[in-house]
XYZ file of C-alpha atoms in Angstrom:
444
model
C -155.512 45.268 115.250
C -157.239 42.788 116.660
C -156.364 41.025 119.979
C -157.351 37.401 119.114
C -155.660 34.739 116.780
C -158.823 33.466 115.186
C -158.360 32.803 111.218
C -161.600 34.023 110.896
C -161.681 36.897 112.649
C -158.103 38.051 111.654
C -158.912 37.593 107.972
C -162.413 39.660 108.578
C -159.847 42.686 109.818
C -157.187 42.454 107.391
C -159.992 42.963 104.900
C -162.027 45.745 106.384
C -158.499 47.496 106.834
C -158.836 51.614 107.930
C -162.923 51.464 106.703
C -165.268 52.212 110.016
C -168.710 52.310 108.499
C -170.107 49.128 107.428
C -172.973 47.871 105.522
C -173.758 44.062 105.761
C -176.065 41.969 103.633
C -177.850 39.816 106.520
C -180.120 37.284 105.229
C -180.017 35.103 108.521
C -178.932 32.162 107.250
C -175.918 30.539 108.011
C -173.108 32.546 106.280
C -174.211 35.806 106.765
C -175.318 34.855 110.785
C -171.200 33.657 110.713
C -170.290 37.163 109.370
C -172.277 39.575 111.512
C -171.282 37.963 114.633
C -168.168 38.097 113.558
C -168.396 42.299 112.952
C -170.041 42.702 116.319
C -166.860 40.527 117.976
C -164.724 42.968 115.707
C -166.674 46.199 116.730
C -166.004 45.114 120.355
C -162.429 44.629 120.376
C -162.097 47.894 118.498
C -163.564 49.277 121.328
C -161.420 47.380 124.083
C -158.681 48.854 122.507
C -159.475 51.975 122.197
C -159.761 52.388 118.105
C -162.145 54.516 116.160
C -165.516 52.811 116.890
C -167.277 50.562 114.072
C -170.621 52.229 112.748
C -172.314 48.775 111.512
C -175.577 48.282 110.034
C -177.379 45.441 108.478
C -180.101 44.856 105.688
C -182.048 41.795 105.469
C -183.930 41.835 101.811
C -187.382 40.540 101.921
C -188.040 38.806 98.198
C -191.203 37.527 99.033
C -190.812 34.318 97.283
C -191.138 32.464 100.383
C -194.121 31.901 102.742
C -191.817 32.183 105.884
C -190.262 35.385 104.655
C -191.975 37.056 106.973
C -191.144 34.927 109.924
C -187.288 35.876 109.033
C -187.829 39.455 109.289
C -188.308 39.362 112.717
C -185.426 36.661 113.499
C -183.340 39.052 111.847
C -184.585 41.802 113.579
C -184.437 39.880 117.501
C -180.924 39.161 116.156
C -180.137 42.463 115.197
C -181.998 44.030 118.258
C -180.088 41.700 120.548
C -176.493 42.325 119.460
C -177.119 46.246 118.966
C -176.585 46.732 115.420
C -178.921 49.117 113.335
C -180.862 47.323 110.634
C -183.309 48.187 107.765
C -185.759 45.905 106.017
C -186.120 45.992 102.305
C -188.833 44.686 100.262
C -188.525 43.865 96.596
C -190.330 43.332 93.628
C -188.645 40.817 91.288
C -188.770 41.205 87.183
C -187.943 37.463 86.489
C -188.876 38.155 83.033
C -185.127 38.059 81.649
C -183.215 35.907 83.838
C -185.281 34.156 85.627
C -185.737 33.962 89.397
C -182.190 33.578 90.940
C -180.770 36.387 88.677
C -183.878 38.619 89.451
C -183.182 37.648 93.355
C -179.703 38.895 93.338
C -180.276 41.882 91.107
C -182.613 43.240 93.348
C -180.348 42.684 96.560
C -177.872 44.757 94.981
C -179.864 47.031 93.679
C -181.500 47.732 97.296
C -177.748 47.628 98.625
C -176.862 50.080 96.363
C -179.654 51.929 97.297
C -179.217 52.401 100.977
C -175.380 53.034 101.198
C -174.656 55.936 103.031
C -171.212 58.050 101.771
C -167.998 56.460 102.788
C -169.686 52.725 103.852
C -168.350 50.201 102.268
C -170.758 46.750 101.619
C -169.778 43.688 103.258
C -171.353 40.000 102.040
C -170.969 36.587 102.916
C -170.363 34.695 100.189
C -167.586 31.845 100.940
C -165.708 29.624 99.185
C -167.778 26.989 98.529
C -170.095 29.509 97.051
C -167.574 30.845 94.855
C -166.556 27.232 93.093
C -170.301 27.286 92.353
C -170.183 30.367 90.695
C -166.904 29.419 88.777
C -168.969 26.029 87.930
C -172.319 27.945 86.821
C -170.305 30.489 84.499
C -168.488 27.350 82.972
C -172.257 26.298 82.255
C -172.681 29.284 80.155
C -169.909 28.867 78.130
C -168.444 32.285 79.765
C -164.459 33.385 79.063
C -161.894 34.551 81.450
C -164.034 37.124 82.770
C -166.990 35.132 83.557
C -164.727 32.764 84.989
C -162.521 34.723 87.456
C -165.934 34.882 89.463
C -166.068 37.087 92.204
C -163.700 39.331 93.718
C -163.002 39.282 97.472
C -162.629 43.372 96.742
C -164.251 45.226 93.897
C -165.570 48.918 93.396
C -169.403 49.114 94.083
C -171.776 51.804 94.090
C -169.333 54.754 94.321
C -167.607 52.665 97.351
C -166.100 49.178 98.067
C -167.746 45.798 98.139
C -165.656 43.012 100.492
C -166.207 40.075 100.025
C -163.862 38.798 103.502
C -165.388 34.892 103.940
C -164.287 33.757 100.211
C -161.555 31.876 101.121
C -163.426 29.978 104.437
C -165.354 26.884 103.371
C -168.683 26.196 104.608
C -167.459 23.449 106.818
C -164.994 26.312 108.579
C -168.431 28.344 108.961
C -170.837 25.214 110.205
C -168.069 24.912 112.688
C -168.099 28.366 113.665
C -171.696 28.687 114.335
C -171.916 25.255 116.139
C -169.051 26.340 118.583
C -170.654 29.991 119.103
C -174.204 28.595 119.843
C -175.901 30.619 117.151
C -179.463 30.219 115.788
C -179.969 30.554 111.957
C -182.309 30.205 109.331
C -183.116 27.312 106.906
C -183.985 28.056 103.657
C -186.340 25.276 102.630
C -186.186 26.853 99.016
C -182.105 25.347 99.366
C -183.297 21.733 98.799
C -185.270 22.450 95.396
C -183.094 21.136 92.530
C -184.529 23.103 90.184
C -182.868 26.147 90.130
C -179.022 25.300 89.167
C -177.327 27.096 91.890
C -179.061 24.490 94.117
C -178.166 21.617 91.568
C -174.768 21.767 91.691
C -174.263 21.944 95.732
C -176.940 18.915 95.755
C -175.798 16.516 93.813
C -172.589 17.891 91.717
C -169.941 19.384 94.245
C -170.424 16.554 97.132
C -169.416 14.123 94.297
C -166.253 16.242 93.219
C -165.486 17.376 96.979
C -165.659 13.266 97.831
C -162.944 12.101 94.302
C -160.845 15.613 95.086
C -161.341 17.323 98.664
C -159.575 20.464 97.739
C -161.548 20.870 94.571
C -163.056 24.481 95.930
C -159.802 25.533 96.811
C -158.599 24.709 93.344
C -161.744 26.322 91.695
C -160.856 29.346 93.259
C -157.172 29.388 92.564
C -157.946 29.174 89.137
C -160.941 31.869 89.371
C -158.053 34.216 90.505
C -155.826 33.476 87.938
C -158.702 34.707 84.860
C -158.811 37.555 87.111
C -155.388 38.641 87.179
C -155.617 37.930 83.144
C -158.460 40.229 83.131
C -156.533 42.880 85.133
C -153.958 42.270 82.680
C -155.854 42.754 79.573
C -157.579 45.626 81.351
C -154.051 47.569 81.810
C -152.851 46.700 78.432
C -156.065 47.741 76.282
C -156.457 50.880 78.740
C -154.690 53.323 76.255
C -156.318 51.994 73.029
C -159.604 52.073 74.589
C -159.425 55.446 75.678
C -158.245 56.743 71.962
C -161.436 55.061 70.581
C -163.604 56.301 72.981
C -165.159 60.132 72.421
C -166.148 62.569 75.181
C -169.980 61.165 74.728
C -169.074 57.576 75.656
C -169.487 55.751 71.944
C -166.738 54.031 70.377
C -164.968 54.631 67.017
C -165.386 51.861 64.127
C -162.873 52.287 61.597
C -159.850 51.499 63.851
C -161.777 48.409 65.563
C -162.426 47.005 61.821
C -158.456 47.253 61.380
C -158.052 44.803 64.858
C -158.117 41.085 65.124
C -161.315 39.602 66.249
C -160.192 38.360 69.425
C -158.582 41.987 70.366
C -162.201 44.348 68.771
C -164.094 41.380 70.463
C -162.065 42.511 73.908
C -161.889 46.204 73.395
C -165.809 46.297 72.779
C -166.835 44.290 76.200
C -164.477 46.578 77.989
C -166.347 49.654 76.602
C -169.628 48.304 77.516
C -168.642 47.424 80.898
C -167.452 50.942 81.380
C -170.931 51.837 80.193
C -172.161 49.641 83.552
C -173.767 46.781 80.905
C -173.426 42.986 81.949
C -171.244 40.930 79.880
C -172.293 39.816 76.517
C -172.326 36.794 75.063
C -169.694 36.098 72.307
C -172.456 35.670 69.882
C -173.959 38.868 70.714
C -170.348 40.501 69.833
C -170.591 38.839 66.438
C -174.119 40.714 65.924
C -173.327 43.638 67.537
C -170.295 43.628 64.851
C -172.169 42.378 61.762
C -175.400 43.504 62.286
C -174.658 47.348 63.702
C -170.988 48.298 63.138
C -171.018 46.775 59.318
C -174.864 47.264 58.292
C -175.250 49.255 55.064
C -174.234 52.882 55.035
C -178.120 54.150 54.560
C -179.612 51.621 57.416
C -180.459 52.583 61.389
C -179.335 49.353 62.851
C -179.438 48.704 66.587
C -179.189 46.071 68.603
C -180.870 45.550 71.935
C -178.836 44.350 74.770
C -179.982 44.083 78.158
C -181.867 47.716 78.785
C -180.188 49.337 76.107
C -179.779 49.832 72.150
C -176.606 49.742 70.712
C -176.712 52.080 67.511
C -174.420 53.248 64.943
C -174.106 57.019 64.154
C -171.170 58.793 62.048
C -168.928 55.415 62.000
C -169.789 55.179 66.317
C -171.520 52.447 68.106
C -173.591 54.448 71.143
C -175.264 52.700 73.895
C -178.727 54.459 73.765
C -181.172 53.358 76.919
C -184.246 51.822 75.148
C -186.603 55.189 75.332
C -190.658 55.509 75.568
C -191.784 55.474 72.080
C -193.284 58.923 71.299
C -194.114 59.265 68.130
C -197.581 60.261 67.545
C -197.958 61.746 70.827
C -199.710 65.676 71.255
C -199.297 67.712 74.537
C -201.667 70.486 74.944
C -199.850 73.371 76.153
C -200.646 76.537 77.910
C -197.619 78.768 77.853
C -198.008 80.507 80.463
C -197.380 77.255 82.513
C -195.050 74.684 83.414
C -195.290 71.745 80.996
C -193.828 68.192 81.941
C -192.873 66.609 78.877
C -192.586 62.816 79.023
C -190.490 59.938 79.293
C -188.074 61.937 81.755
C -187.309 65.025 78.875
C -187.831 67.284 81.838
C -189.999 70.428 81.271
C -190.694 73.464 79.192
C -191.448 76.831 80.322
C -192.083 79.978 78.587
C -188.881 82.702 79.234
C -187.927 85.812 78.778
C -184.479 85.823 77.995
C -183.075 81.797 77.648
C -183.974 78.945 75.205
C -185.121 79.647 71.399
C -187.396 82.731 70.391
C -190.461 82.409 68.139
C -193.544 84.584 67.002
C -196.341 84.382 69.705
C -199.955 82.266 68.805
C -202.261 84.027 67.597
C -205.464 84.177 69.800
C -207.189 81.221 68.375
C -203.713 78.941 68.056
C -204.035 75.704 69.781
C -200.303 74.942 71.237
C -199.048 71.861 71.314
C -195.887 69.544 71.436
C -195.218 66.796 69.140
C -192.156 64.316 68.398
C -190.939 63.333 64.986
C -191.398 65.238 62.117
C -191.618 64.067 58.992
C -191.478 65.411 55.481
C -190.367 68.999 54.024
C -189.060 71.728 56.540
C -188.452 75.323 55.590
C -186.435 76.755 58.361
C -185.003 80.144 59.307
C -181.389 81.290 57.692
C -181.920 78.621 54.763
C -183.450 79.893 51.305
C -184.784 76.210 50.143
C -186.722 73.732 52.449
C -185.445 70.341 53.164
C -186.338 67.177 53.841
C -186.316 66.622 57.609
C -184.270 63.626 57.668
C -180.961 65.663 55.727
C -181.837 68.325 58.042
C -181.328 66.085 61.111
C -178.060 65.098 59.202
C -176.630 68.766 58.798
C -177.461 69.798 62.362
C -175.628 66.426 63.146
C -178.402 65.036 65.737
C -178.220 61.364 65.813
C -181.680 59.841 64.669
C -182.597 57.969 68.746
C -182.660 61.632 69.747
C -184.665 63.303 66.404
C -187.521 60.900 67.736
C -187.015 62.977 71.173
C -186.995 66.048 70.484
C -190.078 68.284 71.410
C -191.523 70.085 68.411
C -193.673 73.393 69.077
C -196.875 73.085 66.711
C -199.383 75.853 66.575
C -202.315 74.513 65.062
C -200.992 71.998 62.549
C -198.383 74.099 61.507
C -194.673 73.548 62.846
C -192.999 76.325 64.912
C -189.576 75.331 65.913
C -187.914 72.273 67.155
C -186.602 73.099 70.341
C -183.153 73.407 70.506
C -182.342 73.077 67.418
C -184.013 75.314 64.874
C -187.233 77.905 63.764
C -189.339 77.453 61.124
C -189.693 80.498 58.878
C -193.893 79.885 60.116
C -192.431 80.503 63.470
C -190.167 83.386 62.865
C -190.311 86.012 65.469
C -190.373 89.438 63.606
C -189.561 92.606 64.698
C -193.248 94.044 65.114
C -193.872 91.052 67.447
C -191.444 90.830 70.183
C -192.270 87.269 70.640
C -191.261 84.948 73.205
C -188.640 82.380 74.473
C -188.986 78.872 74.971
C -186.691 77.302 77.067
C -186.522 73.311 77.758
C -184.944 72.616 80.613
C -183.612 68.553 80.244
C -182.905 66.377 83.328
């Protein structure tokens, strides 16, 4: 409890609540200067009174985007330095490929904060009010729903822990006010004036004219940000139990029942699945395609879909979210069995045992060893009379086509041996006057 009637301050505690380790995104500007003097106030009063002490630690995230970047490392780090708090440095690349530069930005904070939690800290940032009617404002840009809308969350799950979120309701005049009164030096981010980027649109030239016609417009932004929240949180509870039926132990969903829903309720079951599966949002359009394209595509096809990182597939009447894998078709591994072989694209290894993994017939002396990926054509396999084609034989052994493609196959010479974990050709038979050997993948 803390001994001082500051709004600030008291709102900072009510919002950390019992949590003692502490995490804090510390660019140096203005709002996150605000909220780590703030902690270090906190940590002190703690102290004063006796309480379980405050570990806190800060990370300033070096983008590189700006030529005074460096110059703000060490203000952060005098800063740091000076009021006793542990800090780390983080440098980032940026894949602005996607999303462009502000998305890439604040993926790779997270990312990095993610990164350098420790078990049982929670994350603390400074966004603020203000910051969160531009984000309501930029997601009503993009056409987004309720979701979208409902912004960000002064509390969420992160990262195995908490995020808090404790300035969101403190405007940026409440902050400018703080800072001015406490004496505190902060950084200016030059890059804040260029109204190119839309974040930086809207608090130019957008939210002064709608803060001058309607002064509580932020506070009304948010109100309404919490609302599609709670009807999120809603939706969330009541879909929970039909979500869960349509979902099997592997993670994919089930088709047939989602075909027998209304649009609007299969359109709200599937973005809940793929936010379980950690994916951002989609679009609605991307719903529709996922729908028409994958979930109804002819009975024969392989559609997918890419979204994001991932695939989304169909196998036996399922959508799957399959990460977009290394194509490795056409690829040959020279292999010496009596070693250690990594296979690629993260498969793991394979090593030669004596007891675990699938038994074949050993080379013979002038056998070239090798591993391949997908086979193609006739297979004539042990414990089946007739050979089939390899495509039905994927189907029996029920092995959904994304993983057919990675699935090591043991050649000697040109002929095929076995595909591991699955099956032996009769070529690779082990019989009884050769005692063979195992082969054992082990998979990360």
């Amino acid at each position: 409890m803390t001994t001082t009637h500051e709004p600030l301050l008291t709102t900072l505690a009510e919002q950390i609540g019992p949590h003692k380790k502490i995490l804090v995104g510390f660019s140096g500007g203005l709002d996150s200067t605000v909220l780590l003097h703030l902690l270090v106030r906190l940590r002190a009063e703690y102290q004063q009174l006796g309480c379980d002490p405050i570990a806190l630690r800060a990370i300033h995230i070096h983008h590189g985007l700006n030529p005074k970047a460096d110059s703000w490392v060490e203000h952060c780090r005098q800063i740091c330095v000076g009021w006793q708090v542990d800090y780390r440095i983080e440098r980032v690349r940026l894949d602005i490929c996607q999303n462009g530069i502000e998305a890439a930005a604040r993926d790779a904070r997270y990312q990095s904060f993610q990164r350098e939690l420790q078990p049982d800290e929670i994350l603390i940032t400074a966004q603020h009010l203000d910051d969160q009617a531009e984000t309501f404002m930029l997601a009503l840009k993009r056409g987004s729903g309720p979701a979208g809308l409902s912004s960000m969350p002064s509390c969420m799950p992160f990262a195995e822990t908490t995020l808090i979120r404790p300035l969101l309701n403190a405007s940026r005049a409440e902050l400018e006010e703080y800072i001015q009164a406490q004496g505190l030096q902060w950084i200016e981010d030059d890059s804040n004036q260029d109204d190119r980027y839309d974040r930086n649109f809207l608090r130019l030239h957008v939210m002064p004219l709608l803060n001058q016609r309607w002064p509580h417009f932020p506070q009304a932004v948010s109100r309404s940000a919490d609302l599609c929240g709670e009807q999120e949180r809603l939706l969330d509870e009541l879909l929970s139990d039909s979500l869960n039926s349509l979902t099997t132990l592997e993670g994919a969903i089930s088709i047939p029942p989602l075909g027998n829903c209304s649009e609007a309720k299969r359109n709200a079951l599937l973005r809940r699945w793929l936010n379980q599966c950690g994916v951002k949002m989609p679009a609605r359009e991307q719903l529709q395609r996922i729908w028409s394209e994958v979930a109804l595509a002819r009975q024969d096809a392989e559609p997918r879909f890419r979204l994001g990182q991932y695939d989304i597939r169909r196998y036996r009447q399922q959508l799957w979210l399959v990460p977009q894998y290394q194509l490795l078709a056409g690829a040959i591994l020279e292999w010496d069995i009596e070693q250690e072989l990594v296979l690629p694209d993260g498969l793991g290894t394979l090593i030669r045992s004596e007891e675990n993994g699938i038994k074949v017939r050993a080379p013979d002396g002038n056998e070239q060893v090798t591993i391949r990926f997908g086979v193609q054509g006739n297979v004539s396999i042990v414990g089946r009379q007739h050979s089939r084609h390899s495509k039905k034989l994927w189907q029996e052994l029920g092995v959904a086509p994304w993983l057919r493609e990675r699935t090591p196959l043991l050649y000697y010479d040109e002929k095929l041996i076995a595909a591991l974990g699955f099956f032996v050709t009769k070529e690779g038979q082990s019989l009884e006057a050769d005692t063979g050997f195992s082969v054992q993948w082990r998979k990360i």
